[in-house]
């Protein structure tokens, strides 16, 4: 019998009940900032959900740019997906360690390359651990899959797009970084970047979407209220940004859960915008709201 997802968010109970289904692919999409050790791949090797495969955000990326983990080409993504044993009929559940830090980025990546059968594990590895569910250090070999990517260019924004948007104001920009980084009270961790935010953008730290005690994603009404409090008009299109394009995926996923899908991600994010140069930078709180 083929496997169907119950939605874009699945519970640990659902995943545990379907662990052995042949159509299921579990991906650990955990990510850590540069310099943090052990790195996410080492954490995966030490312990992960049985049958999980590691989706390395830094490896499955465009290596012809100096910017970190930018989306690869469709052809490169097809090869990476196939190496992970993924085919177009695979049902994917992705998780990360905290609950919703980088899993949203992996979810968005598959959606952007045309794969809709993908969901996020609610609470991630954190909740799985808290419930005493099985873990392993065994990395099981997988047979190559056959994956055809269909790239959705509308899901991605470039620096040129965001610069143009400062003039035409056709899309709202919301930033997933912490309030202190957004306002420039705290310096960026990546060396050489200016501090502040894209002019006119709003701020909703990505971790505002999850329960701080369990890592579970908040209910849809709470998510909706958080975005509205941050200043978003939920009837207008959105560009999500962050430090390097990872946690913007959490905001895109949260907006998806409340039925809003006219959302793109600025892939270069602050790592590109904040470099020395002529891109305009504001400091202080957002013009229409400050979600701390």
PDB file of C-alpha atoms in Angstrom:
ATOM      1  CA  UNK A   1       0.000   0.000   0.000  1.00  0.00           C
ATOM      2  CA  UNK A   2       1.349   3.418  -0.938  1.00  0.00           C
ATOM      3  CA  UNK A   3       2.063   5.955   1.782  1.00  0.00           C
ATOM      4  CA  UNK A   4       0.373   9.338   2.068  1.00  0.00           C
ATOM      5  CA  UNK A   5       1.339  12.176   4.362  1.00  0.00           C
ATOM      6  CA  UNK A   6      -1.357  13.460   6.740  1.00  0.00           C
ATOM      7  CA  UNK A   7      -0.183  17.005   6.030  1.00  0.00           C
ATOM      8  CA  UNK A   8       2.925  19.162   5.872  1.00  0.00           C
ATOM      9  CA  UNK A   9       3.527  18.616   9.585  1.00  0.00           C
ATOM     10  CA  UNK A  10       3.680  15.074  10.981  1.00  0.00           C
ATOM     11  CA  UNK A  11       3.748  13.909  14.571  1.00  0.00           C
ATOM     12  CA  UNK A  12       6.322  11.640  16.153  1.00  0.00           C
ATOM     13  CA  UNK A  13       3.514   9.110  16.637  1.00  0.00           C
ATOM     14  CA  UNK A  14       2.812   9.072  12.904  1.00  0.00           C
ATOM     15  CA  UNK A  15       6.488   8.707  12.028  1.00  0.00           C
ATOM     16  CA  UNK A  16       7.030   5.907  14.542  1.00  0.00           C
ATOM     17  CA  UNK A  17       4.065   4.024  13.092  1.00  0.00           C
ATOM     18  CA  UNK A  18       5.426   4.248   9.531  1.00  0.00           C
ATOM     19  CA  UNK A  19       9.184   3.847  10.080  1.00  0.00           C
ATOM     20  CA  UNK A  20       9.341   0.633   8.063  1.00  0.00           C
ATOM     21  CA  UNK A  21       7.273   1.757   5.079  1.00  0.00           C
ATOM     22  CA  UNK A  22       9.291   1.299   1.869  1.00  0.00           C
ATOM     23  CA  UNK A  23       8.126   4.636   0.407  1.00  0.00           C
ATOM     24  CA  UNK A  24       9.317   6.640   3.423  1.00  0.00           C
ATOM     25  CA  UNK A  25      12.583   8.579   3.415  1.00  0.00           C
ATOM     26  CA  UNK A  26      13.614  10.258   6.679  1.00  0.00           C
ATOM     27  CA  UNK A  27      16.087  13.120   6.411  1.00  0.00           C
ATOM     28  CA  UNK A  28      18.060  14.712   9.209  1.00  0.00           C
ATOM     29  CA  UNK A  29      18.501  18.278   7.966  1.00  0.00           C
ATOM     30  CA  UNK A  30      20.209  19.629  11.083  1.00  0.00           C
ATOM     31  CA  UNK A  31      22.537  22.598  10.648  1.00  0.00           C
ATOM     32  CA  UNK A  32      24.942  24.515  12.856  1.00  0.00           C
ATOM     33  CA  UNK A  33      26.643  27.859  12.368  1.00  0.00           C
ATOM     34  CA  UNK A  34      30.310  27.877  11.323  1.00  0.00           C
ATOM     35  CA  UNK A  35      32.678  27.174  14.218  1.00  0.00           C
ATOM     36  CA  UNK A  36      30.152  25.305  16.347  1.00  0.00           C
ATOM     37  CA  UNK A  37      31.347  21.822  17.220  1.00  0.00           C
ATOM     38  CA  UNK A  38      30.604  19.002  16.951  1.00  0.00           C
ATOM     39  CA  UNK A  39      29.239  19.759  13.497  1.00  0.00           C
ATOM     40  CA  UNK A  40      25.774  18.548  12.533  1.00  0.00           C
ATOM     41  CA  UNK A  41      27.122  15.653  10.454  1.00  0.00           C
ATOM     42  CA  UNK A  42      29.021  14.380  13.495  1.00  0.00           C
ATOM     43  CA  UNK A  43      25.895  14.604  15.618  1.00  0.00           C
ATOM     44  CA  UNK A  44      24.074  12.556  12.989  1.00  0.00           C
ATOM     45  CA  UNK A  45      26.773   9.896  12.975  1.00  0.00           C
ATOM     46  CA  UNK A  46      26.545   9.616  16.758  1.00  0.00           C
ATOM     47  CA  UNK A  47      22.750   9.308  16.904  1.00  0.00           C
ATOM     48  CA  UNK A  48      19.765   9.699  14.637  1.00  0.00           C
ATOM     49  CA  UNK A  49      16.289   8.355  14.033  1.00  0.00           C
ATOM     50  CA  UNK A  50      16.522   4.827  12.597  1.00  0.00           C
ATOM     51  CA  UNK A  51      16.810   4.736   8.789  1.00  0.00           C
ATOM     52  CA  UNK A  52      17.410   8.494   8.605  1.00  0.00           C
ATOM     53  CA  UNK A  53      19.798   9.915   6.019  1.00  0.00           C
ATOM     54  CA  UNK A  54      21.756  13.135   6.467  1.00  0.00           C
ATOM     55  CA  UNK A  55      20.813  16.061   4.238  1.00  0.00           C
ATOM     56  CA  UNK A  56      23.925  18.240   4.327  1.00  0.00           C
ATOM     57  CA  UNK A  57      22.807  21.796   3.612  1.00  0.00           C
ATOM     58  CA  UNK A  58      26.386  22.892   2.968  1.00  0.00           C
ATOM     59  CA  UNK A  59      27.125  20.045   0.547  1.00  0.00           C
ATOM     60  CA  UNK A  60      23.840  20.100  -1.361  1.00  0.00           C
ATOM     61  CA  UNK A  61      24.535  23.615  -2.546  1.00  0.00           C
ATOM     62  CA  UNK A  62      25.990  25.786  -5.303  1.00  0.00           C
ATOM     63  CA  UNK A  63      29.779  25.583  -4.959  1.00  0.00           C
ATOM     64  CA  UNK A  64      30.451  28.155  -7.687  1.00  0.00           C
ATOM     65  CA  UNK A  65      29.670  31.029  -5.317  1.00  0.00           C
ATOM     66  CA  UNK A  66      31.369  32.220  -2.150  1.00  0.00           C
ATOM     67  CA  UNK A  67      27.977  32.553  -0.477  1.00  0.00           C
ATOM     68  CA  UNK A  68      27.119  29.651   1.848  1.00  0.00           C
ATOM     69  CA  UNK A  69      24.613  26.899   0.988  1.00  0.00           C
ATOM     70  CA  UNK A  70      22.949  28.649  -1.938  1.00  0.00           C
ATOM     71  CA  UNK A  71      20.558  26.432  -3.888  1.00  0.00           C
ATOM     72  CA  UNK A  72      22.304  24.101  -6.347  1.00  0.00           C
ATOM     73  CA  UNK A  73      21.257  23.777  -9.956  1.00  0.00           C
ATOM     74  CA  UNK A  74      18.355  21.466 -10.727  1.00  0.00           C
ATOM     75  CA  UNK A  75      20.770  18.986 -12.296  1.00  0.00           C
ATOM     76  CA  UNK A  76      23.023  18.947  -9.231  1.00  0.00           C
ATOM     77  CA  UNK A  77      20.021  18.560  -6.934  1.00  0.00           C
ATOM     78  CA  UNK A  78      18.826  15.584  -8.951  1.00  0.00           C
ATOM     79  CA  UNK A  79      22.178  13.877  -8.374  1.00  0.00           C
ATOM     80  CA  UNK A  80      22.194  14.633  -4.644  1.00  0.00           C
ATOM     81  CA  UNK A  81      18.600  13.427  -4.221  1.00  0.00           C
ATOM     82  CA  UNK A  82      19.359  10.219  -6.113  1.00  0.00           C
ATOM     83  CA  UNK A  83      22.444   9.627  -3.940  1.00  0.00           C
ATOM     84  CA  UNK A  84      20.184   9.857  -0.884  1.00  0.00           C
ATOM     85  CA  UNK A  85      17.980   7.141  -2.355  1.00  0.00           C
ATOM     86  CA  UNK A  86      15.196   9.593  -3.174  1.00  0.00           C
ATOM     87  CA  UNK A  87      12.877   9.187  -6.149  1.00  0.00           C
ATOM     88  CA  UNK A  88       9.905  11.240  -7.276  1.00  0.00           C
ATOM     89  CA  UNK A  89       7.540   8.819  -5.563  1.00  0.00           C
ATOM     90  CA  UNK A  90       9.374   9.022  -2.216  1.00  0.00           C
ATOM     91  CA  UNK A  91       7.503  10.357   0.810  1.00  0.00           C
ATOM     92  CA  UNK A  92       9.933  12.524   2.769  1.00  0.00           C
ATOM     93  CA  UNK A  93       9.883  13.512   6.431  1.00  0.00           C
ATOM     94  CA  UNK A  94      12.597  15.941   7.454  1.00  0.00           C
ATOM     95  CA  UNK A  95      13.667  16.859  10.968  1.00  0.00           C
ATOM     96  CA  UNK A  96      16.341  18.867  12.728  1.00  0.00           C
ATOM     97  CA  UNK A  97      17.670  18.755  16.262  1.00  0.00           C
ATOM     98  CA  UNK A  98      15.964  21.810  17.878  1.00  0.00           C
ATOM     99  CA  UNK A  99      12.556  21.334  16.232  1.00  0.00           C
ATOM    100  CA  UNK A 100      12.345  23.976  13.493  1.00  0.00           C
ATOM    101  CA  UNK A 101      15.655  25.630  12.677  1.00  0.00           C
ATOM    102  CA  UNK A 102      16.828  24.121   9.397  1.00  0.00           C
ATOM    103  CA  UNK A 103      14.135  21.527   8.641  1.00  0.00           C
ATOM    104  CA  UNK A 104      12.075  24.284   7.030  1.00  0.00           C
ATOM    105  CA  UNK A 105      14.940  25.044   4.658  1.00  0.00           C
ATOM    106  CA  UNK A 106      15.109  21.404   3.546  1.00  0.00           C
ATOM    107  CA  UNK A 107      11.304  21.280   3.171  1.00  0.00           C
ATOM    108  CA  UNK A 108      11.421  24.461   1.056  1.00  0.00           C
ATOM    109  CA  UNK A 109      14.285  23.098  -1.052  1.00  0.00           C
ATOM    110  CA  UNK A 110      12.308  20.011  -2.054  1.00  0.00           C
ATOM    111  CA  UNK A 111       9.213  22.090  -2.745  1.00  0.00           C
ATOM    112  CA  UNK A 112      11.294  24.479  -4.856  1.00  0.00           C
ATOM    113  CA  UNK A 113      12.557  21.563  -6.933  1.00  0.00           C
ATOM    114  CA  UNK A 114       9.032  20.296  -7.517  1.00  0.00           C
ATOM    115  CA  UNK A 115       8.636  17.623  -4.822  1.00  0.00           C
ATOM    116  CA  UNK A 116       5.437  18.096  -2.813  1.00  0.00           C
ATOM    117  CA  UNK A 117       5.467  14.835  -0.854  1.00  0.00           C
ATOM    118  CA  UNK A 118       7.546  16.300   1.963  1.00  0.00           C
ATOM    119  CA  UNK A 119       6.705  17.123   5.575  1.00  0.00           C
ATOM    120  CA  UNK A 120       8.425  18.346   8.738  1.00  0.00           C
ATOM    121  CA  UNK A 121       8.539  16.280  11.935  1.00  0.00           C
ATOM    122  CA  UNK A 122       6.861  18.269  14.699  1.00  0.00           C
ATOM    123  CA  UNK A 123       9.315  18.861  17.540  1.00  0.00           C
ATOM    124  CA  UNK A 124      12.175  17.312  15.595  1.00  0.00           C
ATOM    125  CA  UNK A 125      14.805  15.145  17.243  1.00  0.00           C
ATOM    126  CA  UNK A 126      14.270  17.035  20.503  1.00  0.00           C
ATOM    127  CA  UNK A 127      10.727  15.726  20.949  1.00  0.00           C
ATOM    128  CA  UNK A 128      11.674  12.273  19.649  1.00  0.00           C
ATOM    129  CA  UNK A 129      14.361  12.077  22.341  1.00  0.00           C
ATOM    130  CA  UNK A 130      12.065  13.357  25.074  1.00  0.00           C
ATOM    131  CA  UNK A 131       9.593  10.599  24.280  1.00  0.00           C
ATOM    132  CA  UNK A 132      12.266   7.924  24.582  1.00  0.00           C
ATOM    133  CA  UNK A 133      11.873   6.760  21.009  1.00  0.00           C
ATOM    134  CA  UNK A 134      14.575   4.654  19.325  1.00  0.00           C
ATOM    135  CA  UNK A 135      17.869   6.081  18.104  1.00  0.00           C
ATOM    136  CA  UNK A 136      20.783   4.502  16.302  1.00  0.00           C
ATOM    137  CA  UNK A 137      24.318   5.218  15.197  1.00  0.00           C
ATOM    138  CA  UNK A 138      23.980   2.864  12.227  1.00  0.00           C
ATOM    139  CA  UNK A 139      24.005   4.598   8.850  1.00  0.00           C
ATOM    140  CA  UNK A 140      22.212   2.212   6.559  1.00  0.00           C
ATOM    141  CA  UNK A 141      23.322   1.977   2.911  1.00  0.00           C
ATOM    142  CA  UNK A 142      20.702   3.023   0.376  1.00  0.00           C
ATOM    143  CA  UNK A 143      20.181   2.207  -3.272  1.00  0.00           C
ATOM    144  CA  UNK A 144      20.291   5.169  -5.621  1.00  0.00           C
ATOM    145  CA  UNK A 145      17.001   6.753  -6.433  1.00  0.00           C
ATOM    146  CA  UNK A 146      15.813   8.374  -9.650  1.00  0.00           C
ATOM    147  CA  UNK A 147      14.788  11.986  -9.139  1.00  0.00           C
ATOM    148  CA  UNK A 148      13.678  14.547 -11.713  1.00  0.00           C
ATOM    149  CA  UNK A 149      13.675  18.147 -10.500  1.00  0.00           C
ATOM    150  CA  UNK A 150      11.326  20.858 -11.741  1.00  0.00           C
ATOM    151  CA  UNK A 151      12.695  24.183 -10.537  1.00  0.00           C
ATOM    152  CA  UNK A 152      10.216  26.813  -9.325  1.00  0.00           C
ATOM    153  CA  UNK A 153      12.023  30.110  -9.884  1.00  0.00           C
ATOM    154  CA  UNK A 154       9.160  31.971  -8.214  1.00  0.00           C
ATOM    155  CA  UNK A 155      10.164  30.526  -4.843  1.00  0.00           C
ATOM    156  CA  UNK A 156      13.542  32.320  -4.844  1.00  0.00           C
ATOM    157  CA  UNK A 157      14.613  35.962  -4.744  1.00  0.00           C
ATOM    158  CA  UNK A 158      18.015  37.434  -5.605  1.00  0.00           C
ATOM    159  CA  UNK A 159      19.740  40.564  -4.330  1.00  0.00           C
ATOM    160  CA  UNK A 160      18.659  42.330  -7.525  1.00  0.00           C
ATOM    161  CA  UNK A 161      15.054  41.331  -6.836  1.00  0.00           C
ATOM    162  CA  UNK A 162      15.212  42.675  -3.285  1.00  0.00           C
ATOM    163  CA  UNK A 163      16.846  45.916  -4.441  1.00  0.00           C
ATOM    164  CA  UNK A 164      14.086  46.381  -7.015  1.00  0.00           C
ATOM    165  CA  UNK A 165      11.507  45.669  -4.330  1.00  0.00           C
ATOM    166  CA  UNK A 166      12.784  48.654  -2.329  1.00  0.00           C
ATOM    167  CA  UNK A 167      11.457  50.786  -5.171  1.00  0.00           C
ATOM    168  CA  UNK A 168       8.305  48.990  -6.253  1.00  0.00           C
ATOM    169  CA  UNK A 169       7.288  47.673  -2.794  1.00  0.00           C
ATOM    170  CA  UNK A 170       5.499  44.745  -4.415  1.00  0.00           C
ATOM    171  CA  UNK A 171       6.497  42.315  -1.663  1.00  0.00           C
ATOM    172  CA  UNK A 172       6.959  42.501   2.104  1.00  0.00           C
ATOM    173  CA  UNK A 173      10.253  41.352   3.593  1.00  0.00           C
ATOM    174  CA  UNK A 174      10.408  39.549   6.927  1.00  0.00           C
ATOM    175  CA  UNK A 175      13.646  38.595   8.674  1.00  0.00           C
ATOM    176  CA  UNK A 176      14.023  35.455  10.821  1.00  0.00           C
ATOM    177  CA  UNK A 177      17.120  36.600  12.743  1.00  0.00           C
ATOM    178  CA  UNK A 178      17.040  37.535  16.417  1.00  0.00           C
ATOM    179  CA  UNK A 179      15.729  40.976  17.312  1.00  0.00           C
ATOM    180  CA  UNK A 180      19.183  42.017  18.537  1.00  0.00           C
ATOM    181  CA  UNK A 181      20.797  41.163  15.198  1.00  0.00           C
ATOM    182  CA  UNK A 182      17.951  42.797  13.295  1.00  0.00           C
ATOM    183  CA  UNK A 183      18.294  46.079  15.198  1.00  0.00           C
ATOM    184  CA  UNK A 184      22.136  45.957  15.112  1.00  0.00           C
ATOM    185  CA  UNK A 185      22.365  45.813  18.901  1.00  0.00           C
ATOM    186  CA  UNK A 186      24.294  42.590  18.363  1.00  0.00           C
ATOM    187  CA  UNK A 187      26.986  42.103  15.729  1.00  0.00           C
ATOM    188  CA  UNK A 188      26.788  39.419  13.075  1.00  0.00           C
ATOM    189  CA  UNK A 189      28.686  36.202  13.739  1.00  0.00           C
ATOM    190  CA  UNK A 190      30.026  36.055  10.194  1.00  0.00           C
ATOM    191  CA  UNK A 191      33.112  38.215   9.866  1.00  0.00           C
ATOM    192  CA  UNK A 192      33.028  41.358   7.748  1.00  0.00           C
ATOM    193  CA  UNK A 193      29.268  41.842   7.632  1.00  0.00           C
ATOM    194  CA  UNK A 194      27.557  45.094   8.477  1.00  0.00           C
ATOM    195  CA  UNK A 195      24.827  45.028  11.126  1.00  0.00           C
ATOM    196  CA  UNK A 196      21.185  45.907  10.716  1.00  0.00           C
ATOM    197  CA  UNK A 197      18.409  44.944   8.316  1.00  0.00           C
ATOM    198  CA  UNK A 198      16.959  45.506   4.865  1.00  0.00           C
ATOM    199  CA  UNK A 199      15.085  48.841   4.915  1.00  0.00           C
ATOM    200  CA  UNK A 200      11.359  48.462   5.489  1.00  0.00           C
ATOM    201  CA  UNK A 201      11.597  44.830   6.546  1.00  0.00           C
ATOM    202  CA  UNK A 202       9.869  43.226   9.489  1.00  0.00           C
ATOM    203  CA  UNK A 203      11.321  40.936  12.122  1.00  0.00           C
ATOM    204  CA  UNK A 204      10.015  37.649  13.476  1.00  0.00           C
ATOM    205  CA  UNK A 205      12.717  35.429  15.003  1.00  0.00           C
ATOM    206  CA  UNK A 206      12.251  31.902  13.686  1.00  0.00           C
ATOM    207  CA  UNK A 207      12.086  30.388  17.187  1.00  0.00           C
ATOM    208  CA  UNK A 208       8.927  32.380  17.908  1.00  0.00           C
ATOM    209  CA  UNK A 209       7.092  29.701  15.921  1.00  0.00           C
ATOM    210  CA  UNK A 210       7.932  26.880  18.328  1.00  0.00           C
ATOM    211  CA  UNK A 211       7.311  25.992  21.952  1.00  0.00           C
ATOM    212  CA  UNK A 212      10.594  26.743  23.782  1.00  0.00           C
ATOM    213  CA  UNK A 213      10.132  23.762  26.094  1.00  0.00           C
ATOM    214  CA  UNK A 214       9.304  21.048  23.559  1.00  0.00           C
ATOM    215  CA  UNK A 215      10.357  22.351  20.146  1.00  0.00           C
ATOM    216  CA  UNK A 216       6.849  21.683  18.835  1.00  0.00           C
ATOM    217  CA  UNK A 217       5.360  24.095  16.345  1.00  0.00           C
ATOM    218  CA  UNK A 218       2.744  26.412  17.773  1.00  0.00           C
ATOM    219  CA  UNK A 219      -0.892  26.219  16.721  1.00  0.00           C
ATOM    220  CA  UNK A 220      -1.908  27.997  13.541  1.00  0.00           C
ATOM    221  CA  UNK A 221      -3.780  30.812  15.289  1.00  0.00           C
ATOM    222  CA  UNK A 222      -0.722  31.658  17.391  1.00  0.00           C
ATOM    223  CA  UNK A 223       1.458  31.578  14.267  1.00  0.00           C
ATOM    224  CA  UNK A 224      -0.940  33.857  12.440  1.00  0.00           C
ATOM    225  CA  UNK A 225      -0.993  36.319  15.319  1.00  0.00           C
ATOM    226  CA  UNK A 226       2.823  36.318  15.502  1.00  0.00           C
ATOM    227  CA  UNK A 227       3.168  37.286  11.852  1.00  0.00           C
ATOM    228  CA  UNK A 228       0.486  39.947  12.134  1.00  0.00           C
ATOM    229  CA  UNK A 229       2.092  41.384  15.272  1.00  0.00           C
ATOM    230  CA  UNK A 230       5.383  41.552  13.389  1.00  0.00           C
ATOM    231  CA  UNK A 231       3.661  43.816  10.868  1.00  0.00           C
ATOM    232  CA  UNK A 232       2.863  41.494   7.963  1.00  0.00           C
ATOM    233  CA  UNK A 233      -0.228  41.999   5.845  1.00  0.00           C
ATOM    234  CA  UNK A 234      -1.151  38.373   5.239  1.00  0.00           C
ATOM    235  CA  UNK A 235      -3.019  39.296   2.059  1.00  0.00           C
ATOM    236  CA  UNK A 236       0.180  40.523   0.363  1.00  0.00           C
ATOM    237  CA  UNK A 237       3.166  38.509  -0.951  1.00  0.00           C
ATOM    238  CA  UNK A 238       6.215  37.942   1.233  1.00  0.00           C
ATOM    239  CA  UNK A 239       9.973  37.525   0.929  1.00  0.00           C
ATOM    240  CA  UNK A 240      11.527  35.671   3.878  1.00  0.00           C
ATOM    241  CA  UNK A 241      15.147  36.381   4.783  1.00  0.00           C
ATOM    242  CA  UNK A 242      17.555  35.589   7.612  1.00  0.00           C
ATOM    243  CA  UNK A 243      21.299  35.288   8.165  1.00  0.00           C
ATOM    244  CA  UNK A 244      22.217  32.908   5.352  1.00  0.00           C
ATOM    245  CA  UNK A 245      18.976  31.529   3.938  1.00  0.00           C
ATOM    246  CA  UNK A 246      18.424  28.703   6.439  1.00  0.00           C
ATOM    247  CA  UNK A 247      16.012  29.929   9.118  1.00  0.00           C
ATOM    248  CA  UNK A 248      14.036  31.887   6.517  1.00  0.00           C
ATOM    249  CA  UNK A 249      12.735  28.420   5.662  1.00  0.00           C
ATOM    250  CA  UNK A 250      11.146  28.207   9.109  1.00  0.00           C
ATOM    251  CA  UNK A 251       9.154  31.375   8.386  1.00  0.00           C
ATOM    252  CA  UNK A 252       8.171  30.090   4.939  1.00  0.00           C
ATOM    253  CA  UNK A 253       7.001  26.848   6.541  1.00  0.00           C
ATOM    254  CA  UNK A 254       5.057  28.684   9.251  1.00  0.00           C
ATOM    255  CA  UNK A 255       3.317  30.816   6.637  1.00  0.00           C
ATOM    256  CA  UNK A 256       2.514  27.670   4.652  1.00  0.00           C
ATOM    257  CA  UNK A 257       0.860  26.145   7.729  1.00  0.00           C
ATOM    258  CA  UNK A 258      -1.548  29.081   7.921  1.00  0.00           C
ATOM    259  CA  UNK A 259      -2.370  28.753   4.237  1.00  0.00           C
ATOM    260  CA  UNK A 260      -0.085  31.444   2.841  1.00  0.00           C
ATOM    261  CA  UNK A 261       2.031  30.218  -0.055  1.00  0.00           C
ATOM    262  CA  UNK A 262       2.878  33.395  -1.998  1.00  0.00           C
ATOM    263  CA  UNK A 263       6.192  33.377  -0.155  1.00  0.00           C
ATOM    264  CA  UNK A 264       9.713  33.393  -1.587  1.00  0.00           C
ATOM    265  CA  UNK A 265      13.093  33.173   0.131  1.00  0.00           C
ATOM    266  CA  UNK A 266      15.953  35.586  -0.423  1.00  0.00           C
ATOM    267  CA  UNK A 267      18.591  32.909  -0.779  1.00  0.00           C
ATOM    268  CA  UNK A 268      21.673  35.099  -0.274  1.00  0.00           C
ATOM    269  CA  UNK A 269      20.039  36.678   2.778  1.00  0.00           C
ATOM    270  CA  UNK A 270      22.071  38.865   5.153  1.00  0.00           C
ATOM    271  CA  UNK A 271      25.326  37.117   4.290  1.00  0.00           C
ATOM    272  CA  UNK A 272      25.006  38.717   0.860  1.00  0.00           C
ATOM    273  CA  UNK A 273      23.121  41.920   1.694  1.00  0.00           C
ATOM    274  CA  UNK A 274      25.258  42.807   4.719  1.00  0.00           C
ATOM    275  CA  UNK A 275      28.595  42.664   2.907  1.00  0.00           C
ATOM    276  CA  UNK A 276      30.486  45.943   2.543  1.00  0.00           C
ATOM    277  CA  UNK A 277      29.008  47.807  -0.395  1.00  0.00           C
ATOM    278  CA  UNK A 278      26.109  49.967  -1.462  1.00  0.00           C
ATOM    279  CA  UNK A 279      23.133  47.883  -0.380  1.00  0.00           C
ATOM    280  CA  UNK A 280      21.154  50.103   2.019  1.00  0.00           C
ATOM    281  CA  UNK A 281      21.020  49.051   5.673  1.00  0.00           C
ATOM    282  CA  UNK A 282      18.735  50.271   8.455  1.00  0.00           C
ATOM    283  CA  UNK A 283      19.147  49.814  12.193  1.00  0.00           C
ATOM    284  CA  UNK A 284      16.683  50.036  15.044  1.00  0.00           C
ATOM    285  CA  UNK A 285      13.241  48.461  15.105  1.00  0.00           C
ATOM    286  CA  UNK A 286      11.046  47.715  12.123  1.00  0.00           C
ATOM    287  CA  UNK A 287       8.889  50.552  10.828  1.00  0.00           C
ATOM    288  CA  UNK A 288       5.531  48.902  11.509  1.00  0.00           C
ATOM    289  CA  UNK A 289       6.271  46.490  14.304  1.00  0.00           C
ATOM    290  CA  UNK A 290       8.968  44.658  16.218  1.00  0.00           C
ATOM    291  CA  UNK A 291       8.345  41.033  17.120  1.00  0.00           C
ATOM    292  CA  UNK A 292      10.799  40.147  19.861  1.00  0.00           C
TER     293      UNK A 292
END
